């Protein structure tokens, strides 16, 4: 009887895991926000305004996108976890760009050539901006309490935080829950 209970409990735990992940991977997925996203802005907080430059020198402000949902992707070309997450971000961008969702990359690169080379190499099409300063010295990292990258935020049409996370899977899930009319 005890053996059957253990087998059923194991089967139930395996069924609850996302397809294709092992138990260790599932625990790692669950722990990333608990480890790295503890100080991020909370849901309902007004997203801090910022104005940063694109690689071409155009100024882009968060307020330019008022009335639309915005995914903020804080990353850097030198960050292995960020590079690993680029395919997820590109896929989400392609899925949601025609549904009125704006994707805005905020790079913590301090070298423009490295930044633009990575954009080209990875084929990133959504708007990118940067202060071109070291990560922890940027005003935007302080305002958004970014202590780990990649960090992602979903901002609503009124400019309030819907979600702050270090996990693109959570952003994708939140985007999937938006109705097409939103």
mmCIF file of N, CA, C and O in Angstrom, residues 2-75:
data_model
loop_
_atom_site.group_PDB
_atom_site.id
_atom_site.type_symbol
_atom_site.label_atom_id
_atom_site.label_comp_id
_atom_site.label_asym_id
_atom_site.label_seq_id
_atom_site.Cartn_x
_atom_site.Cartn_y
_atom_site.Cartn_z
ATOM 1 N N UNK A 2 1.892 1.265 0.857
ATOM 2 C CA UNK A 2 2.786 2.406 0.926
ATOM 3 C C UNK A 2 3.491 2.616 -0.415
ATOM 4 O O UNK A 2 3.635 3.741 -0.889
ATOM 5 N N UNK A 3 3.892 1.525 -1.033
ATOM 6 C CA UNK A 3 4.571 1.595 -2.328
ATOM 7 C C UNK A 3 3.652 2.188 -3.398
ATOM 8 O O UNK A 3 4.062 2.997 -4.222
ATOM 9 N N UNK A 4 2.370 1.785 -3.376
ATOM 10 C CA UNK A 4 1.415 2.299 -4.345
ATOM 11 C C UNK A 4 1.199 3.797 -4.129
ATOM 12 O O UNK A 4 1.133 4.575 -5.084
ATOM 13 N N UNK A 5 1.123 4.229 -2.876
ATOM 14 C CA UNK A 5 0.944 5.645 -2.570
ATOM 15 C C UNK A 5 2.130 6.461 -3.094
ATOM 16 O O UNK A 5 1.950 7.517 -3.706
ATOM 17 N N UNK A 6 3.346 5.986 -2.867
ATOM 18 C CA UNK A 6 4.547 6.679 -3.331
ATOM 19 C C UNK A 6 4.547 6.750 -4.856
ATOM 20 O O UNK A 6 4.855 7.794 -5.437
ATOM 21 N N UNK A 7 4.172 5.656 -5.507
ATOM 22 C CA UNK A 7 4.120 5.639 -6.972
ATOM 23 C C UNK A 7 3.097 6.642 -7.492
ATOM 24 O O UNK A 7 3.363 7.392 -8.437
ATOM 25 N N UNK A 8 1.919 6.690 -6.874
ATOM 26 C CA UNK A 8 0.894 7.640 -7.297
ATOM 27 C C UNK A 8 1.329 9.079 -7.052
ATOM 28 O O UNK A 8 1.094 9.958 -7.883
ATOM 29 N N UNK A 9 1.970 9.334 -5.925
ATOM 30 C CA UNK A 9 2.448 10.686 -5.616
ATOM 31 C C UNK A 9 3.499 11.115 -6.626
ATOM 32 O O UNK A 9 3.496 12.253 -7.109
ATOM 33 N N UNK A 10 4.408 10.193 -6.983
ATOM 34 C CA UNK A 10 5.437 10.509 -7.976
ATOM 35 C C UNK A 10 4.805 10.796 -9.332
ATOM 36 O O UNK A 10 5.163 11.758 -10.010
ATOM 37 N N UNK A 11 3.840 9.984 -9.719
ATOM 38 C CA UNK A 11 3.165 10.173 -11.007
ATOM 39 C C UNK A 11 2.441 11.517 -11.043
ATOM 40 O O UNK A 11 2.470 12.231 -12.050
ATOM 41 N N UNK A 12 1.795 11.869 -9.952
ATOM 42 C CA UNK A 12 1.083 13.152 -9.895
ATOM 43 C C UNK A 12 2.068 14.319 -9.991
ATOM 44 O O UNK A 12 1.821 15.305 -10.683
ATOM 45 N N UNK A 13 3.201 14.209 -9.316
ATOM 46 C CA UNK A 13 4.204 15.265 -9.377
ATOM 47 C C UNK A 13 4.766 15.406 -10.790
ATOM 48 O O UNK A 13 4.962 16.515 -11.286
ATOM 49 N N UNK A 14 5.008 14.304 -11.446
ATOM 50 C CA UNK A 14 5.523 14.348 -12.818
ATOM 51 C C UNK A 14 4.488 14.955 -13.760
ATOM 52 O O UNK A 14 4.840 15.725 -14.655
ATOM 53 N N UNK A 15 3.224 14.636 -13.562
ATOM 54 C CA UNK A 15 2.168 15.161 -14.431
ATOM 55 C C UNK A 15 2.019 16.673 -14.272
ATOM 56 O O UNK A 15 1.632 17.363 -15.208
ATOM 57 N N UNK A 16 2.337 17.188 -13.100
ATOM 58 C CA UNK A 16 2.194 18.623 -12.843
ATOM 59 C C UNK A 16 3.327 19.442 -13.450
ATOM 60 O O UNK A 16 3.222 20.648 -13.581
ATOM 61 N N UNK A 17 4.410 18.794 -13.834
ATOM 62 C CA UNK A 17 5.561 19.513 -14.395
ATOM 63 C C UNK A 17 5.302 19.898 -15.841
ATOM 64 O O UNK A 17 4.622 19.183 -16.562
ATOM 65 N N UNK A 18 5.877 21.022 -16.263
ATOM 66 C CA UNK A 18 5.769 21.402 -17.677
ATOM 67 C C UNK A 18 6.370 20.317 -18.550
ATOM 68 O O UNK A 18 7.347 19.678 -18.178
ATOM 69 N N UNK A 19 5.779 20.114 -19.718
ATOM 70 C CA UNK A 19 6.236 19.095 -20.642
ATOM 71 C C UNK A 19 7.707 19.298 -20.973
ATOM 72 O O UNK A 19 8.143 20.394 -21.269
ATOM 73 N N UNK A 20 8.467 18.222 -20.896
ATOM 74 C CA UNK A 20 9.863 18.272 -21.302
ATOM 75 C C UNK A 20 10.831 18.729 -20.229
ATOM 76 O O UNK A 20 12.006 18.889 -20.500
ATOM 77 N N UNK A 21 10.366 18.932 -18.992
ATOM 78 C CA UNK A 21 11.300 19.332 -17.944
ATOM 79 C C UNK A 21 11.459 18.200 -16.947
ATOM 80 O O UNK A 21 10.542 17.423 -16.701
ATOM 81 N N UNK A 22 12.630 18.110 -16.372
ATOM 82 C CA UNK A 22 12.871 17.150 -15.308
ATOM 83 C C UNK A 22 12.505 17.803 -13.987
ATOM 84 O O UNK A 22 12.300 19.014 -13.917
ATOM 85 N N UNK A 23 12.471 17.024 -12.939
ATOM 86 C CA UNK A 23 12.169 17.576 -11.628
ATOM 87 C C UNK A 23 13.155 18.656 -11.224
ATOM 88 O O UNK A 23 12.785 19.706 -10.724
ATOM 89 N N UNK A 24 14.446 18.442 -11.485
ATOM 90 C CA UNK A 24 15.467 19.441 -11.146
ATOM 91 C C UNK A 24 15.266 20.713 -11.957
ATOM 92 O O UNK A 24 15.382 21.820 -11.438
ATOM 93 N N UNK A 25 14.948 20.562 -13.247
ATOM 94 C CA UNK A 25 14.705 21.740 -14.076
ATOM 95 C C UNK A 25 13.487 22.498 -13.580
ATOM 96 O O UNK A 25 13.486 23.718 -13.542
ATOM 97 N N UNK A 26 12.430 21.777 -13.213
ATOM 98 C CA UNK A 26 11.213 22.417 -12.732
ATOM 99 C C UNK A 26 11.495 23.209 -11.457
ATOM 100 O O UNK A 26 11.026 24.328 -11.299
ATOM 101 N N UNK A 27 12.285 22.644 -10.549
ATOM 102 C CA UNK A 27 12.633 23.369 -9.332
ATOM 103 C C UNK A 27 13.446 24.614 -9.658
ATOM 104 O O UNK A 27 13.236 25.666 -9.079
ATOM 105 N N UNK A 28 14.362 24.501 -10.612
ATOM 106 C CA UNK A 28 15.166 25.652 -11.006
ATOM 107 C C UNK A 28 14.278 26.743 -11.587
ATOM 108 O O UNK A 28 14.460 27.920 -11.300
ATOM 109 N N UNK A 29 13.295 26.359 -12.402
ATOM 110 C CA UNK A 29 12.365 27.332 -12.982
ATOM 111 C C UNK A 29 11.611 28.050 -11.876
ATOM 112 O O UNK A 29 11.486 29.255 -11.873
ATOM 113 N N UNK A 30 11.128 27.308 -10.904
ATOM 114 C CA UNK A 30 10.370 27.906 -9.821
ATOM 115 C C UNK A 30 11.235 28.812 -8.951
ATOM 116 O O UNK A 30 10.758 29.791 -8.425
ATOM 117 N N UNK A 31 12.515 28.494 -8.794
ATOM 118 C CA UNK A 31 13.368 29.215 -7.874
ATOM 119 C C UNK A 31 13.947 30.509 -8.438
ATOM 120 O O UNK A 31 14.389 31.347 -7.664
ATOM 121 N N UNK A 32 14.000 30.674 -9.749
ATOM 122 C CA UNK A 32 14.664 31.847 -10.317
ATOM 123 C C UNK A 32 14.071 33.164 -9.815
ATOM 124 O O UNK A 32 14.805 34.064 -9.430
ATOM 125 N N UNK A 33 12.764 33.309 -9.809
ATOM 126 C CA UNK A 33 12.170 34.550 -9.311
ATOM 127 C C UNK A 33 12.398 34.704 -7.812
ATOM 128 O O UNK A 33 12.670 35.801 -7.331
ATOM 129 N N UNK A 34 12.291 33.606 -7.073
ATOM 130 C CA UNK A 34 12.505 33.670 -5.628
ATOM 131 C C UNK A 34 13.939 34.095 -5.305
ATOM 132 O O UNK A 34 14.185 34.760 -4.304
ATOM 133 N N UNK A 35 14.871 33.746 -6.183
ATOM 134 C CA UNK A 35 16.272 34.096 -5.971
ATOM 135 C C UNK A 35 16.626 35.480 -6.501
ATOM 136 O O UNK A 35 17.354 36.230 -5.861
ATOM 137 N N UNK A 36 16.125 35.820 -7.689
ATOM 138 C CA UNK A 36 16.642 36.978 -8.409
ATOM 139 C C UNK A 36 15.645 38.118 -8.616
ATOM 140 O O UNK A 36 16.032 39.177 -9.083
ATOM 141 N N UNK A 37 14.385 37.891 -8.315
ATOM 142 C CA UNK A 37 13.382 38.917 -8.615
ATOM 143 C C UNK A 37 12.684 39.448 -7.364
ATOM 144 O O UNK A 37 11.612 40.022 -7.452
ATOM 145 N N UNK A 38 13.298 39.299 -6.241
ATOM 146 C CA UNK A 38 12.643 39.643 -4.979
ATOM 147 C C UNK A 38 12.451 41.147 -4.782
ATOM 148 O O UNK A 38 11.582 41.555 -4.023
ATOM 149 N N UNK A 39 13.240 41.970 -5.445
ATOM 150 C CA UNK A 39 13.142 43.412 -5.242
ATOM 151 C C UNK A 39 12.496 44.146 -6.406
ATOM 152 O O UNK A 39 12.440 45.378 -6.405
ATOM 153 N N UNK A 40 12.013 43.411 -7.412
ATOM 154 C CA UNK A 40 11.423 44.062 -8.573
ATOM 155 C C UNK A 40 10.159 44.831 -8.195
ATOM 156 O O UNK A 40 9.530 44.549 -7.162
ATOM 157 N N UNK A 41 9.785 45.778 -9.032
ATOM 158 C CA UNK A 41 8.565 46.553 -8.804
ATOM 159 C C UNK A 41 7.362 45.610 -8.767
ATOM 160 O O UNK A 41 7.286 44.673 -9.564
ATOM 161 N N UNK A 42 6.444 45.881 -7.872
ATOM 162 C CA UNK A 42 5.294 44.993 -7.697
ATOM 163 C C UNK A 42 4.140 45.389 -8.618
ATOM 164 O O UNK A 42 4.059 46.532 -9.088
ATOM 165 N N UNK A 43 3.264 44.439 -8.828
ATOM 166 C CA UNK A 43 2.081 44.644 -9.648
ATOM 167 C C UNK A 43 1.305 45.865 -9.165
ATOM 168 O O UNK A 43 1.109 46.057 -7.968
ATOM 169 N N UNK A 44 0.895 46.696 -10.117
ATOM 170 C CA UNK A 44 0.122 47.894 -9.804
ATOM 171 C C UNK A 44 0.957 49.150 -9.656
ATOM 172 O O UNK A 44 0.429 50.264 -9.675
ATOM 173 N N UNK A 45 2.280 48.987 -9.516
ATOM 174 C CA UNK A 45 3.176 50.135 -9.399
ATOM 175 C C UNK A 45 3.222 50.885 -10.728
ATOM 176 O O UNK A 45 3.255 50.263 -11.787
ATOM 177 N N UNK A 46 3.230 52.209 -10.667
ATOM 178 C CA UNK A 46 3.401 52.996 -11.886
ATOM 179 C C UNK A 46 4.812 52.761 -12.408
ATOM 180 O O UNK A 46 5.789 52.923 -11.691
ATOM 181 N N UNK A 47 4.918 52.349 -13.669
ATOM 182 C CA UNK A 47 6.225 52.083 -14.270
ATOM 183 C C UNK A 47 6.993 53.397 -14.404
ATOM 184 O O UNK A 47 6.467 54.373 -14.940
ATOM 185 N N UNK A 48 8.226 53.448 -13.916
ATOM 186 C CA UNK A 48 9.010 54.679 -14.019
ATOM 187 C C UNK A 48 9.240 55.089 -15.477
ATOM 188 O O UNK A 48 9.553 54.256 -16.320
ATOM 189 N N UNK A 49 9.070 56.348 -15.746
ATOM 190 C CA UNK A 49 9.301 56.891 -17.085
ATOM 191 C C UNK A 49 10.806 56.904 -17.363
ATOM 192 O O UNK A 49 11.621 57.103 -16.466
ATOM 193 N N UNK A 50 11.156 56.685 -18.609
ATOM 194 C CA UNK A 50 12.540 56.829 -19.043
ATOM 195 C C UNK A 50 12.560 57.214 -20.515
ATOM 196 O O UNK A 50 11.606 56.971 -21.241
ATOM 197 N N UNK A 51 13.646 57.841 -20.905
ATOM 198 C CA UNK A 51 13.909 58.186 -22.301
ATOM 199 C C UNK A 51 15.338 57.782 -22.594
ATOM 200 O O UNK A 51 16.262 58.284 -21.952
ATOM 201 N N UNK A 52 15.509 56.858 -23.544
ATOM 202 C CA UNK A 52 16.832 56.344 -23.891
ATOM 203 C C UNK A 52 17.006 56.363 -25.403
ATOM 204 O O UNK A 52 16.040 56.515 -26.146
ATOM 205 N N UNK A 53 18.231 56.170 -25.843
ATOM 206 C CA UNK A 53 18.565 56.246 -27.268
ATOM 207 C C UNK A 53 18.635 54.861 -27.909
ATOM 208 O O UNK A 53 19.125 53.910 -27.307
ATOM 209 N N UNK A 54 18.169 54.804 -29.156
ATOM 210 C CA UNK A 54 18.341 53.627 -29.990
ATOM 211 C C UNK A 54 19.778 53.626 -30.522
ATOM 212 O O UNK A 54 20.478 54.639 -30.415
ATOM 213 N N UNK A 55 20.213 52.531 -31.135
ATOM 214 C CA UNK A 55 21.555 52.544 -31.732
ATOM 215 C C UNK A 55 21.723 53.641 -32.786
ATOM 216 O O UNK A 55 22.821 54.140 -32.998
ATOM 217 N N UNK A 56 20.627 54.030 -33.413
ATOM 218 C CA UNK A 56 20.665 55.076 -34.438
ATOM 219 C C UNK A 56 20.607 56.487 -33.851
ATOM 220 O O UNK A 56 20.679 57.467 -34.600
ATOM 221 N N UNK A 57 20.445 56.593 -32.533
ATOM 222 C CA UNK A 57 20.430 57.897 -31.881
ATOM 223 C C UNK A 57 19.047 58.493 -31.653
ATOM 224 O O UNK A 57 18.924 59.604 -31.145
ATOM 225 N N UNK A 58 17.999 57.775 -32.015
ATOM 226 C CA UNK A 58 16.629 58.261 -31.796
ATOM 227 C C UNK A 58 16.260 58.082 -30.320
ATOM 228 O O UNK A 58 16.541 57.054 -29.719
ATOM 229 N N UNK A 59 15.622 59.089 -29.734
ATOM 230 C CA UNK A 59 15.164 58.990 -28.350
ATOM 231 C C UNK A 59 13.813 58.284 -28.310
ATOM 232 O O UNK A 59 12.889 58.642 -29.038
ATOM 233 N N UNK A 60 13.726 57.290 -27.441
ATOM 234 C CA UNK A 60 12.491 56.532 -27.237
ATOM 235 C C UNK A 60 12.147 56.617 -25.756
ATOM 236 O O UNK A 60 13.003 56.389 -24.897
ATOM 237 N N UNK A 61 10.896 56.953 -25.469
ATOM 238 C CA UNK A 61 10.413 57.044 -24.089
ATOM 239 C C UNK A 61 9.362 55.977 -23.848
ATOM 240 O O UNK A 61 8.621 55.608 -24.767
ATOM 241 N N UNK A 62 9.278 55.510 -22.609
ATOM 242 C CA UNK A 62 8.238 54.539 -22.267
ATOM 243 C C UNK A 62 6.862 55.128 -22.565
ATOM 244 O O UNK A 62 5.975 54.443 -23.080
ATOM 245 N N UNK A 63 6.675 56.409 -22.289
ATOM 246 C CA UNK A 63 5.375 57.056 -22.500
ATOM 247 C C UNK A 63 4.963 57.085 -23.972
ATOM 248 O O UNK A 63 3.787 57.276 -24.274
ATOM 249 N N UNK A 64 5.902 56.854 -24.892
ATOM 250 C CA UNK A 64 5.566 56.775 -26.322
ATOM 251 C C UNK A 64 4.575 55.648 -26.599
ATOM 252 O O UNK A 64 3.891 55.661 -27.617
ATOM 253 N N UNK A 65 4.519 54.685 -25.693
ATOM 254 C CA UNK A 65 3.705 53.488 -25.913
ATOM 255 C C UNK A 65 2.466 53.431 -25.023
ATOM 256 O O UNK A 65 1.829 52.386 -24.920
ATOM 257 N N UNK A 66 2.131 54.557 -24.385
ATOM 258 C CA UNK A 66 0.936 54.607 -23.550
ATOM 259 C C UNK A 66 -0.261 54.180 -24.388
ATOM 260 O O UNK A 66 -0.377 54.550 -25.543
ATOM 261 N N UNK A 67 -1.125 53.363 -23.810
ATOM 262 C CA UNK A 67 -2.273 52.845 -24.542
ATOM 263 C C UNK A 67 -2.015 51.461 -25.124
ATOM 264 O O UNK A 67 -2.913 50.868 -25.719
ATOM 265 N N UNK A 68 -0.789 50.961 -24.942
ATOM 266 C CA UNK A 68 -0.432 49.620 -25.418
ATOM 267 C C UNK A 68 0.240 48.862 -24.281
ATOM 268 O O UNK A 68 0.834 49.468 -23.385
ATOM 269 N N UNK A 69 0.159 47.540 -24.333
ATOM 270 C CA UNK A 69 0.954 46.728 -23.423
ATOM 271 C C UNK A 69 2.393 46.762 -23.910
ATOM 272 O O UNK A 69 2.655 46.751 -25.114
ATOM 273 N N UNK A 70 3.333 46.795 -22.960
ATOM 274 C CA UNK A 70 4.758 46.855 -23.288
ATOM 275 C C UNK A 70 5.495 45.765 -22.513
ATOM 276 O O UNK A 70 5.315 45.633 -21.304
ATOM 277 N N UNK A 71 6.319 45.015 -23.221
ATOM 278 C CA UNK A 71 7.240 44.076 -22.589
ATOM 279 C C UNK A 71 8.604 44.747 -22.575
ATOM 280 O O UNK A 71 9.158 45.061 -23.635
ATOM 281 N N UNK A 72 9.122 45.001 -21.382
ATOM 282 C CA UNK A 72 10.467 45.553 -21.225
ATOM 283 C C UNK A 72 11.426 44.387 -21.012
ATOM 284 O O UNK A 72 11.225 43.574 -20.108
ATOM 285 N N UNK A 73 12.448 44.310 -21.842
ATOM 286 C CA UNK A 73 13.436 43.239 -21.786
ATOM 287 C C UNK A 73 14.788 43.851 -21.430
ATOM 288 O O UNK A 73 15.450 44.443 -22.276
ATOM 289 N N UNK A 74 15.183 43.745 -20.160
ATOM 290 C CA UNK A 74 16.471 44.247 -19.692
ATOM 291 C C UNK A 74 17.513 43.160 -19.912
ATOM 292 O O UNK A 74 17.373 42.055 -19.383
ATOM 293 N N UNK A 75 18.556 43.473 -20.678
ATOM 294 C CA UNK A 75 19.529 42.464 -21.077
ATOM 295 C C UNK A 75 20.868 43.121 -21.413
ATOM 296 O O UNK A 75 20.999 44.339 -21.349
#
